[in-house]
Short mmCIF file of N, CA and C in Angstrom, two decimals:
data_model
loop_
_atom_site.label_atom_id
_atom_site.label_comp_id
_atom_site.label_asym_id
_atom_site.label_seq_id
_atom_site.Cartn_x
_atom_site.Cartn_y
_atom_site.Cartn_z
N UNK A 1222 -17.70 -67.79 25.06
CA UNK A 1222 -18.14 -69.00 25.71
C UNK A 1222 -17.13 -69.38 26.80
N UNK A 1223 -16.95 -68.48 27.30
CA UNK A 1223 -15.72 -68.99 28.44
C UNK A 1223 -16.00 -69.64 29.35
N UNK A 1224 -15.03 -70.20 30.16
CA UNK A 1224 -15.46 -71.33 31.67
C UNK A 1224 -15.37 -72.69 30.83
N UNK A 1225 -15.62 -73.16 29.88
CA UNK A 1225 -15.77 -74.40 29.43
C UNK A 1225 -13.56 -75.07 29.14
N UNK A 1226 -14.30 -76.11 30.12
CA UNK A 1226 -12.44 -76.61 30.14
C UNK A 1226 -12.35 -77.48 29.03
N UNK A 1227 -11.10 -77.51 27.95
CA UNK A 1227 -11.25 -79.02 27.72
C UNK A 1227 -11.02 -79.71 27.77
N UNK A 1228 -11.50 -80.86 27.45
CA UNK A 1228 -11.27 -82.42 28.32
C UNK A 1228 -10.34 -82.97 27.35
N UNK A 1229 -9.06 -84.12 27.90
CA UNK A 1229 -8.02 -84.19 27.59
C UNK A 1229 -7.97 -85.42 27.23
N UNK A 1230 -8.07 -86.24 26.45
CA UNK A 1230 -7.87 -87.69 26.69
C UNK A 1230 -7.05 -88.22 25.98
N UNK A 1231 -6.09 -89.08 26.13
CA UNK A 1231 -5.03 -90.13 25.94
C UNK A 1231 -4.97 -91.36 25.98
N UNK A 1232 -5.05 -92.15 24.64
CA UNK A 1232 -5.32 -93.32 24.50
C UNK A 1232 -3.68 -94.05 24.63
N UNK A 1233 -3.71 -95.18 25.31
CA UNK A 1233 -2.05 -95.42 24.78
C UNK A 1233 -2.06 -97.19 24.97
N UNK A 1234 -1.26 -97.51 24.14
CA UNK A 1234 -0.66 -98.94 23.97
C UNK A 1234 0.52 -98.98 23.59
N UNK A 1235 1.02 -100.55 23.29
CA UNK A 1235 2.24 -100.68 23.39
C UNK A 1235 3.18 -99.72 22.50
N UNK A 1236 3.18 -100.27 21.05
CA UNK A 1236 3.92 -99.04 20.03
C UNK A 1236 2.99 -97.89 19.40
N UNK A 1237 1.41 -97.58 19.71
CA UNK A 1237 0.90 -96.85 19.14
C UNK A 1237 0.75 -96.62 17.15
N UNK A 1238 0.77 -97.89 17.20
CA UNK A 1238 0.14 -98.35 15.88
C UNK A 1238 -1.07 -99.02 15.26
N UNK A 1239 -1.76 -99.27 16.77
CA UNK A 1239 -3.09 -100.46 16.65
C UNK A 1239 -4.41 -99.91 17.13
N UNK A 1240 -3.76 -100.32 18.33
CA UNK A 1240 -5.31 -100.29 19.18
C UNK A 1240 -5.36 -98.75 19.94
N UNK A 1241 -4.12 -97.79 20.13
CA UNK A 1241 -4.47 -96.91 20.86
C UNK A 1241 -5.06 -95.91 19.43
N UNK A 1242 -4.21 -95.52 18.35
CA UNK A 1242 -4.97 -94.85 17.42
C UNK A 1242 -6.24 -95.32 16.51
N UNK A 1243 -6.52 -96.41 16.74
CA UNK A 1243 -7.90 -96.78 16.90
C UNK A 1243 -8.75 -96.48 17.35
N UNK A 1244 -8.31 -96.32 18.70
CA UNK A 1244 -9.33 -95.75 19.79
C UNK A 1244 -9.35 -94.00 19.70
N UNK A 1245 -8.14 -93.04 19.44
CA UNK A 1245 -8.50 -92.41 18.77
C UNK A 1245 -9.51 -91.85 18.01
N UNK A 1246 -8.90 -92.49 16.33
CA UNK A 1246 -9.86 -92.30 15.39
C UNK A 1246 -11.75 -92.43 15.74
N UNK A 1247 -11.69 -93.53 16.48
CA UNK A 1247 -13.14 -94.10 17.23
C UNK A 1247 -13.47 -92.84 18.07
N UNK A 1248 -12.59 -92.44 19.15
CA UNK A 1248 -13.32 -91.88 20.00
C UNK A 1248 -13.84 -90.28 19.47
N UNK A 1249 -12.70 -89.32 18.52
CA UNK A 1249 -12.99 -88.65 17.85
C UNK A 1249 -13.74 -88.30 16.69
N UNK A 1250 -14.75 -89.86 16.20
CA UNK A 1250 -15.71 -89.65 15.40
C UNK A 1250 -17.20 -89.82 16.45
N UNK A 1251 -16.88 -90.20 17.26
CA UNK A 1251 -18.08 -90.21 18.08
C UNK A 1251 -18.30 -88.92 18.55
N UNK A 1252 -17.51 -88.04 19.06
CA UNK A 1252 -17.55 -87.00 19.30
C UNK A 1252 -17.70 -86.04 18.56
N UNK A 1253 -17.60 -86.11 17.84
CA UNK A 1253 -18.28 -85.18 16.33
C UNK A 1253 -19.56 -85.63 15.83
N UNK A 1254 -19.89 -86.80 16.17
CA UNK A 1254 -21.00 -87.28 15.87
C UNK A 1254 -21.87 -86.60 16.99
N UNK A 1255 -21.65 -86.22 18.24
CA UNK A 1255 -22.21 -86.07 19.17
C UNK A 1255 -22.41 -84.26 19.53
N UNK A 1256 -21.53 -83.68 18.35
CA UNK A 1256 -21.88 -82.48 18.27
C UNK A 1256 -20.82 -81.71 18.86
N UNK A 1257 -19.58 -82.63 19.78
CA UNK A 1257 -18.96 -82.01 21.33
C UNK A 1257 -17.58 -82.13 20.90
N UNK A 1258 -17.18 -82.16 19.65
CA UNK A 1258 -15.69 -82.12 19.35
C UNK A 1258 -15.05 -81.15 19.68
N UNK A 1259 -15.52 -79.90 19.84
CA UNK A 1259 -14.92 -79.02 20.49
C UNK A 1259 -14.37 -78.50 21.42
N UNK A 1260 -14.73 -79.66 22.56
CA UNK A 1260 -14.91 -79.62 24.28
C UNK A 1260 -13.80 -80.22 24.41
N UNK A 1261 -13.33 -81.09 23.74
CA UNK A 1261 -11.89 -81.93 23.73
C UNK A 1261 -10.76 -82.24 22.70
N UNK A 1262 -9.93 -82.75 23.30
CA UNK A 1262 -8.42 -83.01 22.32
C UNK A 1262 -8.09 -84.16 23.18
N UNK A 1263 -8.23 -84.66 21.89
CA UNK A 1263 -7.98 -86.06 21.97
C UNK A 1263 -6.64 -86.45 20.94
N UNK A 1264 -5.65 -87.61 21.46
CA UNK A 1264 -4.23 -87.69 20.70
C UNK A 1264 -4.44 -89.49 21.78
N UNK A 1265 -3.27 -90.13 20.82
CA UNK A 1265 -2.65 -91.21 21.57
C UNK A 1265 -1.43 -91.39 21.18
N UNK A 1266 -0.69 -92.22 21.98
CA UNK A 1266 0.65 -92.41 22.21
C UNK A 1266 1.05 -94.22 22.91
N UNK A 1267 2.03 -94.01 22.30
CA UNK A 1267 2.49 -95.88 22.83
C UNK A 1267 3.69 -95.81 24.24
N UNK A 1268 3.93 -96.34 24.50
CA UNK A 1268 4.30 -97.18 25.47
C UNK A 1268 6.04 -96.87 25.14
N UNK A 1269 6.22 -97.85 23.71
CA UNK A 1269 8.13 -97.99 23.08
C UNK A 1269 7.62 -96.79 22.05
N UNK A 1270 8.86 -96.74 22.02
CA UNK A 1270 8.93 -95.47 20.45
C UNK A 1270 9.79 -96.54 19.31
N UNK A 1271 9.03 -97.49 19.13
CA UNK A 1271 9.31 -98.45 17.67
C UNK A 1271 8.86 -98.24 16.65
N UNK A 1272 7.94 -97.55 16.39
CA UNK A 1272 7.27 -97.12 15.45
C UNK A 1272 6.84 -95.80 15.06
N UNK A 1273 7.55 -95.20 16.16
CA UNK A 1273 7.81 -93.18 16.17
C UNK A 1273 7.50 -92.53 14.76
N UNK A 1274 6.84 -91.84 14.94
CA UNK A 1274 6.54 -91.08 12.94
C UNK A 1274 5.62 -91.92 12.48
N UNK A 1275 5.52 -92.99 12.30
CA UNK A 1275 5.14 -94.37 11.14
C UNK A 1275 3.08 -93.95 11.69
N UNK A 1276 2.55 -94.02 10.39
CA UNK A 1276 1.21 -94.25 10.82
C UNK A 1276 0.53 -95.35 11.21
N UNK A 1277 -0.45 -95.63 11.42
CA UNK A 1277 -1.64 -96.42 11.83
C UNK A 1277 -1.01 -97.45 10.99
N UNK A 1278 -1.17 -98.99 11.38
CA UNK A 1278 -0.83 -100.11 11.05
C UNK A 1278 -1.53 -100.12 9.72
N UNK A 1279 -1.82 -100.70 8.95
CA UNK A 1279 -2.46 -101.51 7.32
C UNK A 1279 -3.60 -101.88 8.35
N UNK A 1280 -3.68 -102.58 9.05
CA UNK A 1280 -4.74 -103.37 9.69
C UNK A 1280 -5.87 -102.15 10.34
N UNK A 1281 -5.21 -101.21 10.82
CA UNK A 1281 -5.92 -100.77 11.73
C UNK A 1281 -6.83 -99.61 10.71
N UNK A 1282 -5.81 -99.46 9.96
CA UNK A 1282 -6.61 -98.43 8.81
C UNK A 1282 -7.33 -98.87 7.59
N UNK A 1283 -7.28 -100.35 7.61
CA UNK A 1283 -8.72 -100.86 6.48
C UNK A 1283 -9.68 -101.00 7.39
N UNK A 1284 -9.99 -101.32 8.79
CA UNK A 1284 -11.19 -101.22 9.48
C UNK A 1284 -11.34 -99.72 9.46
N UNK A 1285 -10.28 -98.84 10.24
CA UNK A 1285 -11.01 -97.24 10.03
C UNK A 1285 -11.83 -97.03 8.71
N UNK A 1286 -10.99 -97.26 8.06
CA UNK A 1286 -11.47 -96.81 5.91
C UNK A 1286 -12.77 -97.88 5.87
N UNK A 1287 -13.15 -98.61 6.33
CA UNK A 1287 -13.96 -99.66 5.87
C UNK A 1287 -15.29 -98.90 6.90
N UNK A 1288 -14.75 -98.11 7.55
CA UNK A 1288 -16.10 -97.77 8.54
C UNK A 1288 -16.26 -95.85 8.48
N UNK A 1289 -15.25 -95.46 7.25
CA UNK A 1289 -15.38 -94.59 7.12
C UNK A 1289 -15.03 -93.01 8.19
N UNK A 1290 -13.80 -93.96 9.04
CA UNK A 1290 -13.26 -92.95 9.86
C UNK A 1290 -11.86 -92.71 9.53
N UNK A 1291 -11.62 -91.14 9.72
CA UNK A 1291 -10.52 -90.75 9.49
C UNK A 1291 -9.23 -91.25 10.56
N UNK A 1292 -8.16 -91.26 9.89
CA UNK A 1292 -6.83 -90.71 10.92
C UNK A 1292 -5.92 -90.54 9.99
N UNK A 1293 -6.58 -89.30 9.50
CA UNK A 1293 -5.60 -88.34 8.51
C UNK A 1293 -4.89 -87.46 9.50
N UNK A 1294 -3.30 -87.89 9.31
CA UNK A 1294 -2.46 -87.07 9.99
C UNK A 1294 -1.67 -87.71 10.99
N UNK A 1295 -2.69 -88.54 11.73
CA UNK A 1295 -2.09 -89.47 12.45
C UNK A 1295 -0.64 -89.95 12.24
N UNK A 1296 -0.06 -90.14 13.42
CA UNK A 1296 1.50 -90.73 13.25
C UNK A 1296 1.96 -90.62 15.15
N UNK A 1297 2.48 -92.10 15.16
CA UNK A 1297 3.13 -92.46 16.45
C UNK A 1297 3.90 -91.91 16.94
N UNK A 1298 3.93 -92.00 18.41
CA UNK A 1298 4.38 -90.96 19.44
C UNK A 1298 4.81 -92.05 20.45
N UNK A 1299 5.77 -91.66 21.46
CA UNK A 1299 6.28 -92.16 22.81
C UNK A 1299 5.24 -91.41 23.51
N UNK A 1300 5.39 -91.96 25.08
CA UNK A 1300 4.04 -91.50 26.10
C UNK A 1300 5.45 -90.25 26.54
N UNK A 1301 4.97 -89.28 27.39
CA UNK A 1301 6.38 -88.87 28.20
C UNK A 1301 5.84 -88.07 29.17
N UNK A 1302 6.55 -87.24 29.64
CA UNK A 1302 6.04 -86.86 31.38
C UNK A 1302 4.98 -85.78 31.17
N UNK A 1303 5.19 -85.01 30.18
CA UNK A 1303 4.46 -83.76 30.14
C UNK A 1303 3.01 -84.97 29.96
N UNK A 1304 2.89 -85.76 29.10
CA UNK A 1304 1.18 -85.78 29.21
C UNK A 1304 0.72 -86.15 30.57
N UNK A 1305 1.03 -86.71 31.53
CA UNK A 1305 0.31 -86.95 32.41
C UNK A 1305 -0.06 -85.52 33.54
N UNK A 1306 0.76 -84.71 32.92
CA UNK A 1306 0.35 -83.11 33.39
C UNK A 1306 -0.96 -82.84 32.68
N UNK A 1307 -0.93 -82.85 31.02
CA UNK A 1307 -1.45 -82.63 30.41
C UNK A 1307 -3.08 -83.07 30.35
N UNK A 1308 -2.84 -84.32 30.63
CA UNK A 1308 -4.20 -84.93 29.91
C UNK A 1308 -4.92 -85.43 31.44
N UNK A 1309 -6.08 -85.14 31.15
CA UNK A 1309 -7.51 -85.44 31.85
C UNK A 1309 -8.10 -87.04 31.95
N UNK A 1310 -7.67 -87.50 30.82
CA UNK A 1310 -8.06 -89.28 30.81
C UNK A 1310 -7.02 -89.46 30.19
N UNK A 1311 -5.92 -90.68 30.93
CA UNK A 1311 -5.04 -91.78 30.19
C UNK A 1311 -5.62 -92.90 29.78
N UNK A 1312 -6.28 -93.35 28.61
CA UNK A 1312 -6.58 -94.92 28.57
C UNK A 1312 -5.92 -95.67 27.99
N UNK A 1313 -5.40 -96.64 29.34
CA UNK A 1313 -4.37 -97.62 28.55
C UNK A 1313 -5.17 -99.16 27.95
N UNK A 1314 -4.70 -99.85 26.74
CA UNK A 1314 -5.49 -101.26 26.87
C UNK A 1314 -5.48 -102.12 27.23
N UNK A 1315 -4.31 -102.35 28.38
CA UNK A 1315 -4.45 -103.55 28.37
C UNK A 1315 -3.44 -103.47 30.29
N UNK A 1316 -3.40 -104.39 31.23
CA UNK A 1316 -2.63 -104.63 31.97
C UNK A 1316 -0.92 -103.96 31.97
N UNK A 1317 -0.44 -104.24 31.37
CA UNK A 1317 0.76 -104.30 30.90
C UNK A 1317 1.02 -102.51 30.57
N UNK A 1318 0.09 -102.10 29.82
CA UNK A 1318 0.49 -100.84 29.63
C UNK A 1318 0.29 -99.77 31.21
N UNK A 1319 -1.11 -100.46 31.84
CA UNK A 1319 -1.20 -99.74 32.82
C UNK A 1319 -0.12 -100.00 34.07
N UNK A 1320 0.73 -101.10 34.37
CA UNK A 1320 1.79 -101.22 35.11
C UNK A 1320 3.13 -100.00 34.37
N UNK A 1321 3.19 -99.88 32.99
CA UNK A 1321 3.93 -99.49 32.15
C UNK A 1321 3.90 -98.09 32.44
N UNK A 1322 2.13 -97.24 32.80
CA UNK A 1322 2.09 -96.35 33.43
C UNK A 1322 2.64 -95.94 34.49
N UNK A 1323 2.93 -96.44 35.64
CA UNK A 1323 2.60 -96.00 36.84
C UNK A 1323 4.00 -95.06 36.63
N UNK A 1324 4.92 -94.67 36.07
CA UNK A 1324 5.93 -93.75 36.28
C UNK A 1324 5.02 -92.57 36.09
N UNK A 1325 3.90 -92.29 35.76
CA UNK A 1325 2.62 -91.03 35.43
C UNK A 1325 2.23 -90.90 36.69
N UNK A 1326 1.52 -92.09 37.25
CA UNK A 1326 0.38 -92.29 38.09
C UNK A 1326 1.36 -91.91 39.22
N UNK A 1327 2.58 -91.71 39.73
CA UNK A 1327 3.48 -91.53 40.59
C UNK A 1327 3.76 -90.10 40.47
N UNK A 1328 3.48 -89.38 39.52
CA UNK A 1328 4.08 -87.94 39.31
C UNK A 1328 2.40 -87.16 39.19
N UNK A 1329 1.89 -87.83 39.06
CA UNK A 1329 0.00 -86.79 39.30
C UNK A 1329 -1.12 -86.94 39.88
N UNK A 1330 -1.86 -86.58 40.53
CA UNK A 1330 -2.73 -86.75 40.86
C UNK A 1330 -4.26 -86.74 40.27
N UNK A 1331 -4.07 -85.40 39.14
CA UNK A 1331 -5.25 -85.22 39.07
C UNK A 1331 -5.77 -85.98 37.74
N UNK A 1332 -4.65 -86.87 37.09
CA UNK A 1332 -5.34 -87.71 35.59
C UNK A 1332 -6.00 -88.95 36.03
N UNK A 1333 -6.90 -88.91 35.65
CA UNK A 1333 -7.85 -90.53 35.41
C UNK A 1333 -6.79 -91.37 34.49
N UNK A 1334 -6.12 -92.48 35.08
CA UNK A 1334 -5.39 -93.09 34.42
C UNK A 1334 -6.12 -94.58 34.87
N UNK A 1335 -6.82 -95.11 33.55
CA UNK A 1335 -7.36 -96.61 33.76
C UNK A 1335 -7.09 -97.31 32.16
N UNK A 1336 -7.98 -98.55 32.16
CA UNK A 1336 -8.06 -99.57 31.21
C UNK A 1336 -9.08 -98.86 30.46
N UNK A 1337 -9.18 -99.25 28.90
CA UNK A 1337 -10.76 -98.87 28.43
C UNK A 1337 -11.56 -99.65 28.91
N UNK A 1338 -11.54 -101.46 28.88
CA UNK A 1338 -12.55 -102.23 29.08
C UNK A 1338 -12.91 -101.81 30.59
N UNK A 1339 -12.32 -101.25 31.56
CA UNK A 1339 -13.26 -100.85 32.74
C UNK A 1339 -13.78 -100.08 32.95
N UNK A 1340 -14.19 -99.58 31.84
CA UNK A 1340 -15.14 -98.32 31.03
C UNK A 1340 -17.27 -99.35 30.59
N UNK A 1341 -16.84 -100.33 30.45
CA UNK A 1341 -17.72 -101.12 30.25
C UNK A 1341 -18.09 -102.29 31.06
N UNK A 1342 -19.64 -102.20 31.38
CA UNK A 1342 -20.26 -103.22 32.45
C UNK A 1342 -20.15 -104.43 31.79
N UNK A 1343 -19.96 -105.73 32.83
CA UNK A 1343 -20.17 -106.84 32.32
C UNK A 1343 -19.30 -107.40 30.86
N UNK A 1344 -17.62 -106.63 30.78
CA UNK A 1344 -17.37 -106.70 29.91
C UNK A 1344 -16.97 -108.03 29.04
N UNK A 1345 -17.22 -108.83 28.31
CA UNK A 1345 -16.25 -110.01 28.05
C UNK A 1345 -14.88 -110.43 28.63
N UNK A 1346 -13.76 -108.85 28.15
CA UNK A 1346 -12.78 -109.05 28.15
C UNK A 1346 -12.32 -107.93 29.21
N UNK A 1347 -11.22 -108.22 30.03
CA UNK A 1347 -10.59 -106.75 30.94
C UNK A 1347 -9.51 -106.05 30.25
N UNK A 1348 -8.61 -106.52 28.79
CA UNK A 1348 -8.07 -106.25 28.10
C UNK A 1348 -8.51 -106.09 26.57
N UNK A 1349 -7.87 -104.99 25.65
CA UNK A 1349 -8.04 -105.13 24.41
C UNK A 1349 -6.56 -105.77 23.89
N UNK A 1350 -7.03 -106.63 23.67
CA UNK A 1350 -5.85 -107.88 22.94
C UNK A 1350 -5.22 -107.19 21.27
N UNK A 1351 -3.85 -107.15 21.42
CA UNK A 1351 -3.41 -106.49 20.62
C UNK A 1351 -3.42 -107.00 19.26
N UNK A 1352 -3.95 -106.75 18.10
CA UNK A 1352 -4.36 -107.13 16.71
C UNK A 1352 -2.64 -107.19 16.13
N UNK A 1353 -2.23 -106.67 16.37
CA UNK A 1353 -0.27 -106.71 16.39
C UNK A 1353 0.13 -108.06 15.81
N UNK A 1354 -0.26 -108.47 16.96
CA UNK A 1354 -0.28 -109.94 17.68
C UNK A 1354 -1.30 -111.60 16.96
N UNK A 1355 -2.44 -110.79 17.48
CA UNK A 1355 -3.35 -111.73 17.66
C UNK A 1355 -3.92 -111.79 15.91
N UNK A 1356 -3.90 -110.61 15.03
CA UNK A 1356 -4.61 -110.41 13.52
C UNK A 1356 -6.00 -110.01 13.61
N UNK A 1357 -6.40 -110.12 14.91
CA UNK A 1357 -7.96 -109.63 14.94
C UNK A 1357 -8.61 -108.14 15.15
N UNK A 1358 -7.89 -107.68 14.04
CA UNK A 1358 -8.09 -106.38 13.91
C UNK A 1358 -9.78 -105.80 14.16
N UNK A 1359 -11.13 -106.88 13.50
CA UNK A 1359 -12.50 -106.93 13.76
C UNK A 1359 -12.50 -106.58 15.35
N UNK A 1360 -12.05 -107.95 15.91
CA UNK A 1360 -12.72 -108.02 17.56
C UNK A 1360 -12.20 -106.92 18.15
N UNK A 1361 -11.01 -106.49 17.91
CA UNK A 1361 -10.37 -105.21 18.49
C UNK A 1361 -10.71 -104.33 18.32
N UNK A 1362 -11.38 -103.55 16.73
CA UNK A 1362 -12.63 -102.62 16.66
C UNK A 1362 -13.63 -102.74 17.60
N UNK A 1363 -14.04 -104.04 17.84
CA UNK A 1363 -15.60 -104.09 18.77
C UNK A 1363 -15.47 -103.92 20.07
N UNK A 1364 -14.31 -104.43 20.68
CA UNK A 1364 -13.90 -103.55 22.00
C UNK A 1364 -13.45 -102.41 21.94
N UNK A 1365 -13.07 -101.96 20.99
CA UNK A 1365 -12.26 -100.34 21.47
C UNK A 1365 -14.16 -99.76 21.21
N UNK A 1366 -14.93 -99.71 20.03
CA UNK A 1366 -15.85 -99.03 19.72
C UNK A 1366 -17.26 -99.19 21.15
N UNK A 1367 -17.03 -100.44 21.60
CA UNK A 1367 -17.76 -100.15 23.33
C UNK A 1367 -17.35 -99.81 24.29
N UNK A 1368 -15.73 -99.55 24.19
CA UNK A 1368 -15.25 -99.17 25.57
C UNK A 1368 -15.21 -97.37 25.06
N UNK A 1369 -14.91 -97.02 23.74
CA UNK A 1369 -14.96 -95.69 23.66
C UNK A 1369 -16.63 -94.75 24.30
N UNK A 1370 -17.50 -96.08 23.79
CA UNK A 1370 -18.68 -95.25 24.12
C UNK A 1370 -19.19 -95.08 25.68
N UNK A 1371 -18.70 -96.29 26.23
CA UNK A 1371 -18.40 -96.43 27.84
C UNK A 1371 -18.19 -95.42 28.30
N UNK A 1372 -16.59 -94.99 27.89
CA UNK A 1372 -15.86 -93.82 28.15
C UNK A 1372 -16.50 -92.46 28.12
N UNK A 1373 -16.92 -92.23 27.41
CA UNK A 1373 -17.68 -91.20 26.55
C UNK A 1373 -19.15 -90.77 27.56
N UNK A 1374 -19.90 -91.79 27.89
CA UNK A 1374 -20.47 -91.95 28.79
C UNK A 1374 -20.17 -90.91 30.56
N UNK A 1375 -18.86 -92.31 30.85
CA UNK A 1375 -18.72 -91.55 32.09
C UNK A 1375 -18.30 -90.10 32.08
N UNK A 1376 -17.43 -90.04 30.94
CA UNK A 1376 -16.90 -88.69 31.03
C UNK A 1376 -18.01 -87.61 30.85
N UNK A 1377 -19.15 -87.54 30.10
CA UNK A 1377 -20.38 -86.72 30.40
C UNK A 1377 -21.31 -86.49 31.94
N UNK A 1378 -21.09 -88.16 32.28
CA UNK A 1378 -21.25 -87.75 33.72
C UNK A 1378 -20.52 -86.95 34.58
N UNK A 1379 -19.30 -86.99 34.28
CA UNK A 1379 -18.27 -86.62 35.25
C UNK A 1379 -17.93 -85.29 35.15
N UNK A 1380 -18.19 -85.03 33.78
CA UNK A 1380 -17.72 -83.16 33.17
C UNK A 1380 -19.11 -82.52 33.18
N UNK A 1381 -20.23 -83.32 32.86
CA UNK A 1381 -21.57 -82.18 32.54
C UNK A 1381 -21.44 -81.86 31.00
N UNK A 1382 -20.86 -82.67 30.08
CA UNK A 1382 -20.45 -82.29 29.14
C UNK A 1382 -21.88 -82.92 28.01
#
């Protein structure tokens, strides 16, 4: 089956305990759901390395477990230069991470480096508000799970995938 590239995507937030392996776990069950897990590799990474090794928050993994998605294996990562070589989509969540980017967006050309919510029309929010923070681990599922499918979306347009 050769010629088929695969598509790279990188979820990232602040310490990579919340909302980026969320989006993860999310975006990699959709994609298996969709038959096309194979076409891509998908990983996320944070911003600080505060939580380096340590898995998915308590919070973030009773909504996964409660909805019956994995992130077995999962464990936090720093962002660093090689991915923006690497990866095909950076999605950061929020403002802050994407300013946090631009030492990437300065060294490549060819990564899609955006927000998830500008993945979605008419969105409520232009940020996913960090459950860290805020405890709203729910509302933060419901944006990452429409901006993943957003995502998911363009990127079929964009790959033919």
């Amino acid at each position: 089956m050769g010629g088929i590239h695969m598509i790279h995507v990188l979820f990232v937030c602040l310490g990579n305990i919340c909302r980026s392996p969320m989006a993860e776990a999310v975006f990699r069950k959709m994609l298996e759901e969709e038959g096309i897990a194979d076409q891509f590799q998908v990983d996320s990474a944070g911003i600080g390395a505060w939580h380096e090794g340590l898995p998915p928050h308590e919070g973030t993994r009773k909504i996964l477990d409660d909805r019956n998605i994995s992130y077995q294996g999962m464990k936090a990562r720093q962002i660093n230069n090689q991915d923006g070589e690497y990866f095909d989509y950076i999605i950061a969540m929020d403002e802050q991470n994407i300013s946090d980017l631009q030492f990437l967006r300065d060294q490549t050309s060819n990564t899609n480096i955006a927000k998830l919510m500008d993945f979605v029309e008419k969105s409520e929010e232009v940020n996913v508000p960090d459950p860290y923070f805020t405890k709203k681990f729910d509302y933060t599922y419901q944006l990452i799970e429409k901006g993943c499918k957003a995502l998911l979306q363009t990127i079929r347009q964009e790959r033919g995938v």
